[in-house]
PDB file of C-alpha atoms in Angstrom:
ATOM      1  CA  UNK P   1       8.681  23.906   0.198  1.00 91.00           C
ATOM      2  CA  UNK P   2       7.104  22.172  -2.584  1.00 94.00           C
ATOM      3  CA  UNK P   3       3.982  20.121  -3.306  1.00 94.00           C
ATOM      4  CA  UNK P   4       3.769  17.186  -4.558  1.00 95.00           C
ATOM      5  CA  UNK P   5       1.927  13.641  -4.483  1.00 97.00           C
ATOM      6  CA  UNK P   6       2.959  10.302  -3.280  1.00 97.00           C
ATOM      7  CA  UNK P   7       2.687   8.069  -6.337  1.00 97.00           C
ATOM      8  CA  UNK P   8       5.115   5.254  -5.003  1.00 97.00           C
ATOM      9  CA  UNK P   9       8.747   4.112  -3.598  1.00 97.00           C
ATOM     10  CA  UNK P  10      12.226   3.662  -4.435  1.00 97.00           C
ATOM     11  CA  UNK P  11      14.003   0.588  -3.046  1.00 97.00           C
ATOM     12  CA  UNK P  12      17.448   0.774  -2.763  1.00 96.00           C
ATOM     13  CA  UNK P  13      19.896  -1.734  -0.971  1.00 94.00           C
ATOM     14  CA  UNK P  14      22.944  -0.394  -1.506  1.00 94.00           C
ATOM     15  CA  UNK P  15      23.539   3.602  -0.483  1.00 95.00           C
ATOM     16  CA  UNK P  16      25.351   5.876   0.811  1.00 95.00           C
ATOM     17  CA  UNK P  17      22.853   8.033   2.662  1.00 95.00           C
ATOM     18  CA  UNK P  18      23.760   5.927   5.888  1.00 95.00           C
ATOM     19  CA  UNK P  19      19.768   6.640   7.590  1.00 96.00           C
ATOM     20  CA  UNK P  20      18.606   3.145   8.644  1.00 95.00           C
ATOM     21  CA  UNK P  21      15.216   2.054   7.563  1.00 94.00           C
ATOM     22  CA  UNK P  22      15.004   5.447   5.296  1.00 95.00           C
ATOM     23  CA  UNK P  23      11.578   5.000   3.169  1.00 97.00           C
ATOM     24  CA  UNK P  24      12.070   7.023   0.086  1.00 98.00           C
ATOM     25  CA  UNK P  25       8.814   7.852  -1.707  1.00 98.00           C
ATOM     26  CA  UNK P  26       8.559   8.634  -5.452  1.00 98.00           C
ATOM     27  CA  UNK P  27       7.467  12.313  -6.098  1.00 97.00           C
ATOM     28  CA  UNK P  28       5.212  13.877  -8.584  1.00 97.00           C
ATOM     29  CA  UNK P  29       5.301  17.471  -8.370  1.00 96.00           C
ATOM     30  CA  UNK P  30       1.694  19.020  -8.469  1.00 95.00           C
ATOM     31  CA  UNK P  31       0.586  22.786  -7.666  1.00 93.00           C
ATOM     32  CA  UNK P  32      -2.107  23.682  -5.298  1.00 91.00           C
ATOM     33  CA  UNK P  33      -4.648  22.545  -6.732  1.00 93.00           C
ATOM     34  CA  UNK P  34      -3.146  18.882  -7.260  1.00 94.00           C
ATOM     35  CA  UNK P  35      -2.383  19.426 -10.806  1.00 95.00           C
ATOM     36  CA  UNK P  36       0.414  16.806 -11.999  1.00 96.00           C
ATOM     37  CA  UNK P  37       3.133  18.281 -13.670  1.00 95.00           C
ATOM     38  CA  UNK P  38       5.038  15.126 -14.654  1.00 94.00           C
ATOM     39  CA  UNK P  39       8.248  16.670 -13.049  1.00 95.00           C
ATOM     40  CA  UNK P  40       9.349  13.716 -10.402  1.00 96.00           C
ATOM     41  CA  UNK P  41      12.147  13.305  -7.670  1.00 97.00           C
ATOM     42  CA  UNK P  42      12.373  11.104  -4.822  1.00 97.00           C
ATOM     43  CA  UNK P  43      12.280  12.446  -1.364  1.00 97.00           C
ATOM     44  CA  UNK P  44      13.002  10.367   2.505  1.00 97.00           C
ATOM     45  CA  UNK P  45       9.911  10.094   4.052  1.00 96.00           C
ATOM     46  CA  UNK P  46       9.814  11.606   7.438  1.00 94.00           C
ATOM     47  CA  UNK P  47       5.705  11.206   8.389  1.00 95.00           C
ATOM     48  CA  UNK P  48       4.746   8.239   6.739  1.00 95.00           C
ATOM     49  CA  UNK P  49       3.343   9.735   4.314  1.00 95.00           C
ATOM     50  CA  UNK P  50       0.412   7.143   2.132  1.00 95.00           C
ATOM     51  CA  UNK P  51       0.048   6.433  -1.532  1.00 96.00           C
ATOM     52  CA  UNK P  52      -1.952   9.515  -3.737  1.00 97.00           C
ATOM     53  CA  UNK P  53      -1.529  12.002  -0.624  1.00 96.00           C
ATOM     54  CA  UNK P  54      -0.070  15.568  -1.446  1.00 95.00           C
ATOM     55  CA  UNK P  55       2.782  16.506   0.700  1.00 94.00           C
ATOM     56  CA  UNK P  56       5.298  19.100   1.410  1.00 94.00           C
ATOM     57  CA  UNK P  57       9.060  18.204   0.521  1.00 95.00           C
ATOM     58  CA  UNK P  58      11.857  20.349   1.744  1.00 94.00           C
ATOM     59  CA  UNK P  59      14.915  20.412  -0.492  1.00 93.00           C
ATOM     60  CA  UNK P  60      19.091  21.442  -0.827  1.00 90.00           C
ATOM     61  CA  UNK P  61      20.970  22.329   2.619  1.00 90.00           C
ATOM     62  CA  UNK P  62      17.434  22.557   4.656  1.00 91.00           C
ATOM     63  CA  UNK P  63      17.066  18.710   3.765  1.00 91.00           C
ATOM     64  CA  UNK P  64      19.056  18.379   6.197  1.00 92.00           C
ATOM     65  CA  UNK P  65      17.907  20.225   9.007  1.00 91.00           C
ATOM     66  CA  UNK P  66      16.372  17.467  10.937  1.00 92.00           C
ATOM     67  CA  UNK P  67      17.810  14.505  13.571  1.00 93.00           C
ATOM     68  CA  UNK P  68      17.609  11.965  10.689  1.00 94.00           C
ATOM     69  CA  UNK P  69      19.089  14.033   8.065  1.00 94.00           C
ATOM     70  CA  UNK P  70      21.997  15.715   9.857  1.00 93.00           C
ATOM     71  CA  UNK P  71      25.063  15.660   7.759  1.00 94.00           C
ATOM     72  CA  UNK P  72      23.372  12.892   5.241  1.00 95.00           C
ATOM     73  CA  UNK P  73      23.952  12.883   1.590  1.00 95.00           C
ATOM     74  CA  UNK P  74      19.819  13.816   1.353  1.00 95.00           C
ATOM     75  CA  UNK P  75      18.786  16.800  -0.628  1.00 95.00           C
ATOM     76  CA  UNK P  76      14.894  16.025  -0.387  1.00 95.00           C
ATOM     77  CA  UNK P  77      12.409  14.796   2.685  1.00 95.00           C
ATOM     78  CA  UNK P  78       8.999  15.479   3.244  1.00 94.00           C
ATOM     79  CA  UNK P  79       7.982  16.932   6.514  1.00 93.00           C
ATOM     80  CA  UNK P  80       4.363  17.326   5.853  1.00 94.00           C
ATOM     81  CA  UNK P  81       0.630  15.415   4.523  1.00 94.00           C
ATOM     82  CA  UNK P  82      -1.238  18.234   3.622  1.00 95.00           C
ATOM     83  CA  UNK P  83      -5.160  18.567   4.792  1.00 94.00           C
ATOM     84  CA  UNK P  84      -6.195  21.996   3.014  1.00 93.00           C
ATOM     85  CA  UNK P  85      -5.150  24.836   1.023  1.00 92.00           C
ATOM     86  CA  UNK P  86      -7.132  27.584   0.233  1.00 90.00           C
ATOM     87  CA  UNK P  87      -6.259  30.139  -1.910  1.00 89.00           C
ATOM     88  CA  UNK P  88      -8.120  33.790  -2.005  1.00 88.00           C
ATOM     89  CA  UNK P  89     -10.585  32.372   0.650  1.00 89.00           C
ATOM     90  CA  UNK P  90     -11.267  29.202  -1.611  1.00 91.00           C
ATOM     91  CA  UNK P  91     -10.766  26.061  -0.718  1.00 93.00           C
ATOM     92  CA  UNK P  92      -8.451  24.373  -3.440  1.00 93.00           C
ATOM     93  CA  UNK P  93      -7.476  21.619  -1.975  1.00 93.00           C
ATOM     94  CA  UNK P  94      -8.997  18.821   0.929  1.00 94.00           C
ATOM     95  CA  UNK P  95      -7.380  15.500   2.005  1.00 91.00           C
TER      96      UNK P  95
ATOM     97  CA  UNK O   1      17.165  12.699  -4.777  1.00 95.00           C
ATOM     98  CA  UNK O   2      16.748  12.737  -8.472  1.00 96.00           C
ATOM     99  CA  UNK O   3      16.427   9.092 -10.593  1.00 97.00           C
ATOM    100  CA  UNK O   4      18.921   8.575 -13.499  1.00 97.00           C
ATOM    101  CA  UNK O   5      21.047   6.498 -15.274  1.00 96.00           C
ATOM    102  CA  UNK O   6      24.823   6.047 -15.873  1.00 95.00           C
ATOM    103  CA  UNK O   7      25.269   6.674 -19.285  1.00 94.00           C
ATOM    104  CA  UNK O   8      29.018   6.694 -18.869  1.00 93.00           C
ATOM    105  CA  UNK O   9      31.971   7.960 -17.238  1.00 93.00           C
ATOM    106  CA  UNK O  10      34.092  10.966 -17.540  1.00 91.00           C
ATOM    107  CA  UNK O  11      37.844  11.565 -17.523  1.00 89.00           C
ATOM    108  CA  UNK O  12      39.965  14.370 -16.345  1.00 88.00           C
ATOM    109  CA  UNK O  13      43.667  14.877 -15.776  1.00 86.00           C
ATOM    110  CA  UNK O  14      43.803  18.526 -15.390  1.00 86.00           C
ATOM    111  CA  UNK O  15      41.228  19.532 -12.375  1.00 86.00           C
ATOM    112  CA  UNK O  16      41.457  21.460  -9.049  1.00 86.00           C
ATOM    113  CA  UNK O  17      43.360  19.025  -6.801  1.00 86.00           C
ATOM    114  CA  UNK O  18      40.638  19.450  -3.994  1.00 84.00           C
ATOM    115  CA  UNK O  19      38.288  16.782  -7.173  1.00 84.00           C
ATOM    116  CA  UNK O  20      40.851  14.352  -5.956  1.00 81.00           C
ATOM    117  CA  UNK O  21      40.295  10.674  -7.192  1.00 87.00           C
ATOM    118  CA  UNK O  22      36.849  10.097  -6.833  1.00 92.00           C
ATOM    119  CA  UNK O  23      35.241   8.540  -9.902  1.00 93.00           C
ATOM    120  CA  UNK O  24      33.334  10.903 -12.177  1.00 94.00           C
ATOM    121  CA  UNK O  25      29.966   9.417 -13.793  1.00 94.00           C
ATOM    122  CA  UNK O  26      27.854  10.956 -16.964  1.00 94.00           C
ATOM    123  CA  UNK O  27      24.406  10.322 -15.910  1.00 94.00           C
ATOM    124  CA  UNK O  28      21.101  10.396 -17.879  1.00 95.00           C
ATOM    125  CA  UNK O  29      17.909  11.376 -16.047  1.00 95.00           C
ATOM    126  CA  UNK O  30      15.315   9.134 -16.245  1.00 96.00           C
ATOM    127  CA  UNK O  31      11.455   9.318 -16.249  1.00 93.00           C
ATOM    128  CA  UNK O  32      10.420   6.742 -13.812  1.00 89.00           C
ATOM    129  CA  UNK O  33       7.909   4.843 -15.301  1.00 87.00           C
ATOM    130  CA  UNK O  34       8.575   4.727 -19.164  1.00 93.00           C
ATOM    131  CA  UNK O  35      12.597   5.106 -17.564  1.00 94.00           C
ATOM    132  CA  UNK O  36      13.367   6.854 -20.976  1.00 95.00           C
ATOM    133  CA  UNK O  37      16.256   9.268 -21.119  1.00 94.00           C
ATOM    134  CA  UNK O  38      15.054  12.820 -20.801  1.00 93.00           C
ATOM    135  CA  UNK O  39      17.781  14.080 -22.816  1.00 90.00           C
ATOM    136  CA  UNK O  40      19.187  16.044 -19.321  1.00 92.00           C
ATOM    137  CA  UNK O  41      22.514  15.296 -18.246  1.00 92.00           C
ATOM    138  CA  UNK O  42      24.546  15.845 -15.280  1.00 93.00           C
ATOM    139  CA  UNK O  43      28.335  14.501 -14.045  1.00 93.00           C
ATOM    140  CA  UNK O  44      28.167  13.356 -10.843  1.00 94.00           C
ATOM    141  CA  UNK O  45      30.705  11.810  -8.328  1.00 95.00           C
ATOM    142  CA  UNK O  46      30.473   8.195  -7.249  1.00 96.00           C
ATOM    143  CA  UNK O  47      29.713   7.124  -3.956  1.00 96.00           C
ATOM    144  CA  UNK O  48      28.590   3.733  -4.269  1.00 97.00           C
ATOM    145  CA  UNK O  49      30.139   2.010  -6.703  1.00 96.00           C
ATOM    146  CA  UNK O  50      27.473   2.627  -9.640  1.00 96.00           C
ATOM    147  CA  UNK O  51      28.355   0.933 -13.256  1.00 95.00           C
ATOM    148  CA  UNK O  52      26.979   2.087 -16.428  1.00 94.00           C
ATOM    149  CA  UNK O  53      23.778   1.095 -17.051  1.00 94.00           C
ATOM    150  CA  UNK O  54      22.912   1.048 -13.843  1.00 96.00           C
ATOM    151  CA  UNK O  55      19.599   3.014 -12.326  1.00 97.00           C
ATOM    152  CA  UNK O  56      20.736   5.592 -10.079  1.00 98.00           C
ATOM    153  CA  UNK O  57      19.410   8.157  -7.484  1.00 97.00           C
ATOM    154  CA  UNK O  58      21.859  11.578  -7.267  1.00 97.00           C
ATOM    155  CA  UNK O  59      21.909  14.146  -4.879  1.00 96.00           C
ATOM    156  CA  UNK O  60      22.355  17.699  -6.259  1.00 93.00           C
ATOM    157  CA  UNK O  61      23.531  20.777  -4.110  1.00 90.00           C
ATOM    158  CA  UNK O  62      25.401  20.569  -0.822  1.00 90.00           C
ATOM    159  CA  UNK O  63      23.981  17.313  -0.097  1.00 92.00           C
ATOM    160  CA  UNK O  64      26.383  16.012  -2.746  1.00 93.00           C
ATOM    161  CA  UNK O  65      29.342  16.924  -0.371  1.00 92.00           C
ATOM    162  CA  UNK O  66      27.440  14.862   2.298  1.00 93.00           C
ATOM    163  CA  UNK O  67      28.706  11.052   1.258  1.00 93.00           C
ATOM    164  CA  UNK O  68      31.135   9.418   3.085  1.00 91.00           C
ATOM    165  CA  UNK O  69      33.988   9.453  -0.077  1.00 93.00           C
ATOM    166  CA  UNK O  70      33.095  13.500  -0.726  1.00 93.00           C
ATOM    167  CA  UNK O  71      32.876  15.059   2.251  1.00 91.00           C
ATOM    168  CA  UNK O  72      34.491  18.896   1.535  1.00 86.00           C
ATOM    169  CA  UNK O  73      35.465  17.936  -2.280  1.00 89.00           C
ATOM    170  CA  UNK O  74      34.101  21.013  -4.434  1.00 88.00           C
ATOM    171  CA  UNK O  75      31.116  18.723  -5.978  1.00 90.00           C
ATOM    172  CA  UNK O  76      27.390  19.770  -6.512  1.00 91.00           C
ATOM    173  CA  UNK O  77      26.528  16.437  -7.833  1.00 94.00           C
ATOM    174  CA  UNK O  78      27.112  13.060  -6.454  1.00 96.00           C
ATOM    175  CA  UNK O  79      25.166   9.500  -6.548  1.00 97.00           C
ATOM    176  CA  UNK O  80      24.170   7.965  -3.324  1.00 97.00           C
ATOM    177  CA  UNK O  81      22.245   5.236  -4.271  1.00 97.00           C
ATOM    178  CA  UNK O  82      21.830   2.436  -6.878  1.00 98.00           C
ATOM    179  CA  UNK O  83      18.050   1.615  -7.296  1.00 97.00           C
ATOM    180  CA  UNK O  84      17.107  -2.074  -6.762  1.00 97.00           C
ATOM    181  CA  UNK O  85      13.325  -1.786  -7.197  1.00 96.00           C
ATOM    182  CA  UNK O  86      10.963   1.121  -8.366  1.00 95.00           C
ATOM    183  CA  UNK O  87       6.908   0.833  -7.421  1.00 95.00           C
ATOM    184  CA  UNK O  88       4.580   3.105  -8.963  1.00 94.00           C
ATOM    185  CA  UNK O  89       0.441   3.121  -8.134  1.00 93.00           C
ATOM    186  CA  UNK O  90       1.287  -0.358  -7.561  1.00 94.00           C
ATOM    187  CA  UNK O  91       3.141  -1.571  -9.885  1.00 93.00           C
ATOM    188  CA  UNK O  92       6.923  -2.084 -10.268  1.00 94.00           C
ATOM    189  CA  UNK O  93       8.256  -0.104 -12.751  1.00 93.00           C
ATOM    190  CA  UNK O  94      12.043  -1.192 -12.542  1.00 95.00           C
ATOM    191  CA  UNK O  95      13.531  -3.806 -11.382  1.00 94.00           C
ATOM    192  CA  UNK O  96      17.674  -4.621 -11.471  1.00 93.00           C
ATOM    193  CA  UNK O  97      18.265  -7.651 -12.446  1.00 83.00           C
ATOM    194  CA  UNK O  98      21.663  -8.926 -10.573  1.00 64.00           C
TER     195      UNK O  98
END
């Protein structure tokens, strides 16, 4: 998975990914630390996940390993908020 | 789901017959707030209808062979979604104008 944070949505009337009240959230990829790397894609929202949160987005074929996302034209979802993430017993990262 | 736009669209007489006649776009990502080009570009198959211009989101990777018009077509690459509205921090970076 990667990380990223929640920095807004994508509206978008007319699809073809055939989900039904699919939120798609605007991406920023960050590492673990929250860093911003200005990299963004837009992922379905699977845990309501809020504005400036870091999450965990699962992309390709594994996007679509969930009830909502079987057999859908969706290559991204996140399926996690982060709370922590400590790295070499140090906390880098709190909600 | 990456955002982009169509730049274009490309032709091609002489492909595997498995492409079959689905509509072949040149697309431009995007950054989503300035929505500058990025220089990157991708062909993607159509799903929805998407003119040039227009703000796109495309699906890369098996999900491309997901949509409804490419199910099974040999296609890494296909757009599933023209964008009506982008929000950023709270305020709307795009909007389509129709």
């Amino acid at each position: 998975m990667i990380l990223g944070i929640v920095e807004g949505t994508v509206v978008s009337d007319q699809n073809s990914f055939d989900i039904p009240g699919g939120r798609y959230l605007l991406i920023n990829k960050c590492n673990q630390a929250g860093k911003l790397k200005n990299e963004f894609l837009v992922a379905l929202d699977l845990v309501s996940a809020g504005k400036d949160e870091m999450v965990m987005i699962a992309e390709s074929t594994s996007a679509r390993e969930t009830p909502t996302t079987k057999n859908k034209a969706v290559d991204a979802v996140i399926v996690g908020i982060i709370d922590k993430i400590d790295e070499n017993d140090k906390v880098v990262y709190t909600k | 789901m990456i955002l982009a736009r169509v730049i274009g669209t490309v032709v091609s007489s002489q492909k595997t017959p498995e492409m079959g006649g689905v509509k072949l776009l040149l697309l431009e990502k995007v950054h989503p707030e300035t929505l500058e080009g990025k220089n990157d570009f991708v062909v993607a198959m159509d799903s929805v209808g998407a003119g040039t211009g227009e703000l796109v989101l495309y699906v890369s990777g098996s999900g491309a062979r997901m949509a409804e018009n490419t199910k099974g077509l040999p296609t890494d690459a296909t757009v599933t979604a023209i964008v009506d509205l982008i929000e950023k921090k709270g305020t709307v970076t795009y909007q389509k104008n129709n």
